[in-house]
mmCIF file of C-alpha atoms in Angstrom:
data_model
loop_
_atom_site.group_PDB
_atom_site.id
_atom_site.type_symbol
_atom_site.label_atom_id
_atom_site.label_comp_id
_atom_site.label_asym_id
_atom_site.label_seq_id
_atom_site.Cartn_x
_atom_site.Cartn_y
_atom_site.Cartn_z
ATOM 1 C CA ASP A 8 -102.337 126.451 -8.217
ATOM 2 C CA ALA A 9 -102.154 122.883 -7.718
ATOM 3 C CA LYS A 10 -98.462 121.724 -7.590
ATOM 4 C CA THR A 11 -97.120 118.945 -10.375
ATOM 5 C CA THR A 12 -94.839 116.483 -9.852
ATOM 6 C CA GLN A 13 -91.951 115.149 -12.867
ATOM 7 C CA PRO A 14 -88.921 113.217 -13.137
ATOM 8 C CA THR A 15 -86.203 114.912 -12.518
ATOM 9 C CA SER A 16 -84.556 113.959 -16.017
ATOM 10 C CA MET A 17 -84.954 111.254 -18.565
ATOM 11 C CA ASP A 18 -82.796 109.914 -21.464
ATOM 12 C CA CYS A 19 -84.350 109.449 -25.116
ATOM 13 C CA ALA A 20 -83.138 107.919 -27.976
ATOM 14 C CA GLU A 21 -83.229 109.798 -31.312
ATOM 15 C CA GLY A 22 -86.126 109.015 -33.437
ATOM 16 C CA ARG A 23 -88.112 107.096 -30.905
ATOM 17 C CA ALA A 24 -90.933 108.462 -29.171
ATOM 18 C CA ALA A 25 -90.441 110.529 -25.636
ATOM 19 C CA ASN A 26 -93.112 110.012 -23.130
ATOM 20 C CA LEU A 27 -92.575 112.545 -20.569
ATOM 21 C CA PRO A 28 -94.998 112.057 -17.205
ATOM 22 C CA CYS A 29 -96.785 114.482 -14.637
ATOM 23 C CA ASN A 30 -98.533 114.334 -11.974
ATOM 24 C CA HIS A 31 -101.022 116.802 -10.484
ATOM 25 C CA SER A 32 -103.208 114.992 -8.135
ATOM 26 C CA THR A 33 -104.616 117.897 -6.449
ATOM 27 C CA ILE A 34 -106.016 119.550 -10.100
ATOM 28 C CA SER A 35 -109.240 121.141 -9.697
ATOM 29 C CA GLY A 36 -111.902 121.372 -12.245
ATOM 30 C CA ASN A 37 -111.570 124.381 -14.090
ATOM 31 C CA GLU A 38 -107.338 124.438 -14.053
ATOM 32 C CA TYR A 39 -105.532 123.642 -17.515
ATOM 33 C CA VAL A 40 -102.495 121.597 -18.013
ATOM 34 C CA TYR A 41 -99.704 123.497 -19.908
ATOM 35 C CA TRP A 42 -96.613 122.260 -21.125
ATOM 36 C CA TYR A 43 -93.690 124.447 -22.175
ATOM 37 C CA ARG A 44 -90.155 123.560 -22.621
ATOM 38 C CA GLN A 45 -87.004 125.724 -21.972
ATOM 39 C CA ILE A 46 -83.853 125.333 -24.392
ATOM 40 C CA HIS A 47 -80.746 126.504 -22.709
ATOM 41 C CA SER A 48 -80.362 130.249 -22.601
ATOM 42 C CA GLN A 49 -83.797 130.952 -23.762
ATOM 43 C CA GLY A 50 -87.197 131.933 -23.007
ATOM 44 C CA PRO A 51 -89.816 128.900 -22.550
ATOM 45 C CA GLN A 52 -91.963 127.607 -25.454
ATOM 46 C CA TYR A 53 -95.049 126.843 -25.578
ATOM 47 C CA ILE A 54 -95.783 123.406 -26.469
ATOM 48 C CA ILE A 55 -99.601 122.211 -25.725
ATOM 49 C CA HIS A 56 -102.227 122.453 -23.065
ATOM 50 C CA GLY A 57 -105.602 121.059 -22.397
ATOM 51 C CA LEU A 58 -108.352 120.968 -19.831
ATOM 52 C CA LYS A 59 -110.168 117.390 -19.905
ATOM 53 C CA ASN A 60 -109.320 115.854 -23.231
ATOM 54 C CA ASN A 61 -106.304 114.712 -25.178
ATOM 55 C CA GLU A 62 -104.935 117.098 -27.794
ATOM 56 C CA THR A 63 -102.515 117.134 -30.495
ATOM 57 C CA ASN A 64 -100.290 119.514 -32.349
ATOM 58 C CA GLU A 65 -97.621 119.687 -34.686
ATOM 59 C CA MET A 66 -95.113 119.539 -31.732
ATOM 60 C CA ALA A 67 -96.675 116.819 -29.501
ATOM 61 C CA SER A 68 -99.682 114.830 -27.745
ATOM 62 C CA LEU A 69 -100.627 115.464 -24.849
ATOM 63 C CA ILE A 70 -102.896 112.675 -22.917
ATOM 64 C CA ILE A 71 -104.896 113.520 -19.476
ATOM 65 C CA THR A 72 -106.074 110.547 -17.513
ATOM 66 C CA GLU A 73 -109.825 110.780 -17.356
ATOM 67 C CA ASP A 74 -109.815 111.522 -13.515
ATOM 68 C CA ARG A 75 -107.466 114.260 -14.703
ATOM 69 C CA LYS A 76 -104.846 113.492 -11.816
ATOM 70 C CA SER A 77 -102.104 112.920 -14.476
ATOM 71 C CA SER A 78 -100.561 113.717 -18.168
ATOM 72 C CA THR A 79 -98.504 112.597 -20.529
ATOM 73 C CA LEU A 80 -96.491 114.702 -23.175
ATOM 74 C CA ILE A 81 -96.067 112.347 -26.166
ATOM 75 C CA LEU A 82 -92.775 113.548 -28.583
ATOM 76 C CA PRO A 83 -93.628 111.313 -31.436
ATOM 77 C CA HIS A 84 -90.373 111.313 -33.143
ATOM 78 C CA ALA A 85 -87.368 112.783 -30.758
ATOM 79 C CA THR A 86 -84.796 114.835 -32.166
ATOM 80 C CA LEU A 87 -80.999 116.429 -30.726
ATOM 81 C CA ARG A 88 -83.284 119.670 -31.198
ATOM 82 C CA ASP A 89 -85.669 118.745 -28.448
ATOM 83 C CA THR A 90 -82.953 118.219 -25.559
ATOM 84 C CA ALA A 91 -84.451 120.509 -23.215
ATOM 85 C CA VAL A 92 -85.930 121.003 -19.824
ATOM 86 C CA TYR A 93 -89.873 120.394 -20.114
ATOM 87 C CA TYR A 94 -92.156 122.046 -17.543
ATOM 88 C CA CYS A 95 -95.639 120.670 -16.816
ATOM 89 C CA ILE A 96 -97.848 123.115 -14.863
ATOM 90 C CA VAL A 97 -101.189 123.613 -14.101
ATOM 91 C CA SER A 98 -103.166 127.109 -13.959
ATOM 92 C CA HIS A 99 -106.169 128.595 -13.303
ATOM 93 C CA LYS A 100 -108.092 131.991 -14.762
ATOM 94 C CA ALA A 101 -109.095 132.753 -11.282
ATOM 95 C CA ALA A 102 -105.438 132.926 -9.894
ATOM 96 C CA GLY A 103 -104.499 135.249 -12.796
ATOM 97 C CA ASN A 104 -103.356 132.527 -14.825
ATOM 98 C CA LYS A 105 -100.095 132.206 -13.219
ATOM 99 C CA LEU A 106 -97.798 130.012 -13.977
ATOM 100 C CA THR A 107 -95.851 128.455 -11.286
ATOM 101 C CA PHE A 108 -92.686 126.440 -12.650
ATOM 102 C CA GLY A 109 -91.391 123.651 -10.788
ATOM 103 C CA GLY A 110 -88.050 121.895 -11.719
ATOM 104 C CA GLY A 111 -89.338 120.184 -14.561
ATOM 105 C CA THR A 112 -87.869 117.319 -16.566
ATOM 106 C CA ARG A 113 -84.769 117.618 -18.005
ATOM 107 C CA VAL A 114 -84.564 115.619 -21.543
ATOM 108 C CA LEU A 115 -81.707 114.548 -23.138
ATOM 109 C CA VAL A 116 -82.336 113.148 -26.493
ATOM 110 C CA LYS A 117 -79.442 110.752 -27.818
ATOM 111 C CA PRO A 118 -78.227 109.853 -31.182
ATOM 112 C CA GLY B 14 -98.636 132.081 -33.461
ATOM 113 C CA ALA B 15 -98.448 134.516 -30.548
ATOM 114 C CA VAL B 16 -95.033 136.379 -30.534
ATOM 115 C CA VAL B 17 -93.567 138.236 -27.354
ATOM 116 C CA SER B 18 -90.321 140.472 -27.982
ATOM 117 C CA GLN B 19 -88.205 141.330 -25.225
ATOM 118 C CA HIS B 20 -85.137 143.499 -25.743
ATOM 119 C CA PRO B 21 -82.544 144.347 -24.880
ATOM 120 C CA SER B 22 -81.279 140.590 -24.700
ATOM 121 C CA TRP B 23 -78.188 141.181 -23.221
ATOM 122 C CA VAL B 24 -77.097 143.907 -20.656
ATOM 123 C CA ILE B 25 -73.689 144.270 -18.967
ATOM 124 C CA CYS B 26 -73.699 147.323 -16.500
ATOM 125 C CA LYS B 27 -71.604 148.896 -13.767
ATOM 126 C CA SER B 28 -72.844 148.342 -10.214
ATOM 127 C CA GLY B 29 -75.674 151.482 -9.286
ATOM 128 C CA THR B 30 -77.267 151.796 -13.031
ATOM 129 C CA SER B 31 -80.529 151.577 -13.208
ATOM 130 C CA VAL B 32 -81.562 148.779 -16.328
ATOM 131 C CA LYS B 33 -84.791 149.312 -18.080
ATOM 132 C CA ILE B 34 -86.184 146.137 -20.094
ATOM 133 C CA GLU B 35 -89.156 145.968 -22.420
ATOM 134 C CA CYS B 36 -91.384 143.433 -23.452
ATOM 135 C CA ARG B 37 -93.937 143.859 -26.193
ATOM 136 C CA SER B 38 -97.086 141.971 -27.686
ATOM 137 C CA LEU B 39 -96.273 141.967 -31.219
ATOM 138 C CA ASP B 40 -99.761 140.819 -32.541
ATOM 139 C CA PHE B 41 -102.041 140.504 -29.827
ATOM 140 C CA GLN B 42 -103.137 142.611 -26.860
ATOM 141 C CA ALA B 43 -102.341 141.815 -23.428
ATOM 142 C CA THR B 44 -103.854 143.068 -20.405
ATOM 143 C CA THR B 45 -101.840 141.373 -18.290
ATOM 144 C CA MET B 46 -98.098 140.609 -18.578
ATOM 145 C CA PHE B 47 -95.660 138.925 -15.829
ATOM 146 C CA TRP B 48 -92.199 138.741 -15.025
ATOM 147 C CA TYR B 49 -89.909 136.207 -14.455
ATOM 148 C CA ARG B 50 -86.529 135.967 -12.969
ATOM 149 C CA GLN B 51 -84.241 132.715 -13.414
ATOM 150 C CA PHE B 52 -80.902 132.155 -11.827
ATOM 151 C CA PRO B 53 -78.348 129.782 -13.149
ATOM 152 C CA LYS B 54 -79.377 126.099 -12.860
ATOM 153 C CA GLN B 55 -82.800 126.947 -11.218
ATOM 154 C CA SER B 56 -86.635 127.375 -12.486
ATOM 155 C CA LEU B 57 -88.263 130.553 -13.381
ATOM 156 C CA MET B 58 -89.546 132.373 -10.534
ATOM 157 C CA LEU B 59 -92.657 134.808 -10.850
ATOM 158 C CA MET B 60 -91.453 138.411 -9.678
ATOM 159 C CA ALA B 61 -94.874 140.397 -10.438
ATOM 160 C CA THR B 62 -97.866 140.674 -12.318
ATOM 161 C CA SER B 63 -98.097 143.818 -14.731
ATOM 162 C CA ASN B 64 -101.228 145.219 -15.518
ATOM 163 C CA GLU B 65 -102.237 147.838 -18.070
ATOM 164 C CA GLY B 66 -103.407 150.804 -16.732
ATOM 165 C CA SER B 67 -102.629 149.939 -12.890
ATOM 166 C CA LYS B 68 -100.351 149.073 -10.412
ATOM 167 C CA ALA B 69 -98.063 145.810 -10.610
ATOM 168 C CA THR B 70 -98.890 143.014 -8.341
ATOM 169 C CA TYR B 71 -95.824 141.753 -6.838
ATOM 170 C CA GLU B 72 -94.816 138.157 -5.296
ATOM 171 C CA GLN B 73 -93.382 138.069 -1.656
ATOM 172 C CA GLY B 74 -90.152 138.889 -1.415
ATOM 173 C CA VAL B 75 -89.558 140.938 -4.605
ATOM 174 C CA GLU B 76 -89.200 144.856 -4.029
ATOM 175 C CA LYS B 77 -91.311 146.699 -5.508
ATOM 176 C CA ASP B 78 -89.298 150.002 -5.164
ATOM 177 C CA LYS B 79 -86.128 147.726 -6.791
ATOM 178 C CA PHE B 80 -88.170 146.562 -9.754
ATOM 179 C CA LEU B 81 -90.441 149.103 -11.007
ATOM 180 C CA ILE B 82 -93.100 148.067 -13.377
ATOM 181 C CA ASN B 83 -95.154 150.283 -16.082
ATOM 182 C CA HIS B 84 -97.641 148.694 -18.494
ATOM 183 C CA ALA B 85 -98.838 151.763 -19.880
ATOM 184 C CA SER B 86 -100.263 150.250 -23.278
ATOM 185 C CA LEU B 87 -101.413 147.085 -24.089
ATOM 186 C CA THR B 88 -98.586 146.015 -25.793
ATOM 187 C CA LEU B 89 -95.793 147.181 -24.086
ATOM 188 C CA SER B 90 -94.892 146.556 -20.256
ATOM 189 C CA THR B 91 -91.211 147.318 -18.883
ATOM 190 C CA LEU B 92 -89.166 146.655 -15.665
ATOM 191 C CA THR B 93 -86.577 148.827 -14.336
ATOM 192 C CA VAL B 94 -84.171 147.438 -11.966
ATOM 193 C CA THR B 95 -82.970 150.521 -10.321
ATOM 194 C CA SER B 96 -79.474 151.111 -8.436
ATOM 195 C CA ALA B 97 -78.559 147.586 -9.798
ATOM 196 C CA HIS B 98 -75.948 145.276 -8.198
ATOM 197 C CA PRO B 99 -74.029 141.799 -8.682
ATOM 198 C CA GLU B 100 -76.902 140.084 -6.624
ATOM 199 C CA ASP B 101 -79.624 140.975 -9.177
ATOM 200 C CA SER B 102 -77.667 139.424 -12.199
ATOM 201 C CA SER B 103 -80.202 136.778 -13.671
ATOM 202 C CA PHE B 104 -82.088 136.216 -16.665
ATOM 203 C CA TYR B 105 -85.067 138.220 -16.600
ATOM 204 C CA ILE B 106 -88.140 136.786 -18.761
ATOM 205 C CA CYS B 107 -91.789 138.313 -19.333
ATOM 206 C CA SER B 108 -94.780 136.705 -20.739
ATOM 207 C CA ALA B 109 -98.163 137.192 -21.968
ATOM 208 C CA ARG B 110 -101.592 136.177 -23.211
ATOM 209 C CA ASP B 111 -103.986 137.195 -25.026
ATOM 210 C CA TRP B 112 -106.784 137.373 -23.104
ATOM 211 C CA GLY B 113 -109.370 137.451 -25.040
ATOM 212 C CA GLN B 114 -109.902 134.023 -25.244
ATOM 213 C CA VAL B 115 -110.226 131.765 -22.610
ATOM 214 C CA GLY B 116 -107.476 129.442 -21.499
ATOM 215 C CA GLN B 117 -104.966 130.597 -24.058
ATOM 216 C CA PRO B 118 -101.031 129.915 -23.224
ATOM 217 C CA GLN B 119 -98.989 132.444 -22.083
ATOM 218 C CA HIS B 120 -96.050 133.147 -24.535
ATOM 219 C CA PHE B 121 -92.638 133.907 -23.204
ATOM 220 C CA GLY B 122 -90.178 136.461 -24.384
ATOM 221 C CA ASP B 123 -86.427 135.155 -25.358
ATOM 222 C CA GLY B 124 -85.264 136.744 -21.995
ATOM 223 C CA THR B 125 -83.028 139.638 -20.905
ATOM 224 C CA ARG B 126 -79.596 138.208 -19.632
ATOM 225 C CA LEU B 127 -78.280 140.809 -17.070
ATOM 226 C CA SER B 128 -74.906 141.134 -15.599
ATOM 227 C CA ILE B 129 -73.941 143.624 -13.225
ATOM 228 C CA LEU B 130 -70.306 144.496 -12.770
#
């Protein structure tokens, strides 16, 4: 699986948009980009995923660059409950859809 | 949305005991499930891929005789930690995906915290 690079940590202001970057420069054409988050002592929670196009759901938006070498997860209005570790993962069906977790970004939303 | 249920959520037992953890997909069929382990302040590490009706595939360094996996139905996989020791204490998490749809995400259980005394 292609590796991803994320900032170790970032702080966000409550009520403001949080933009979480992810680099995946070795991604192949048929690998999806998945975002998960893990709140302390819980299992990872699925947020969003995409292949080429930008995606939006009730939780977040995913912006994928045209060359697919990087992406940004956007939490439009961060709340204190969004404090978590956010993981950006690329995965492909041919690899059995294994998810290889890196260190993620530890996001702290502050009042 | 897809729900994955894990049981139990917390186990405390004596050294040498075997512990079974269940992972169920509640509203979809999962021919493949995954088992992860997470130590404090570390990321999730994939232990094995559980395949319905066949042997599990273990990641390098994971002892298959210690971590027994059974995937007897399309909605249930079990992980048994045999003769558990304190170093096996960890957070064990399973995931599953609805394989009927390409590219669909995996969904995770809430994890099982295992403490071996």
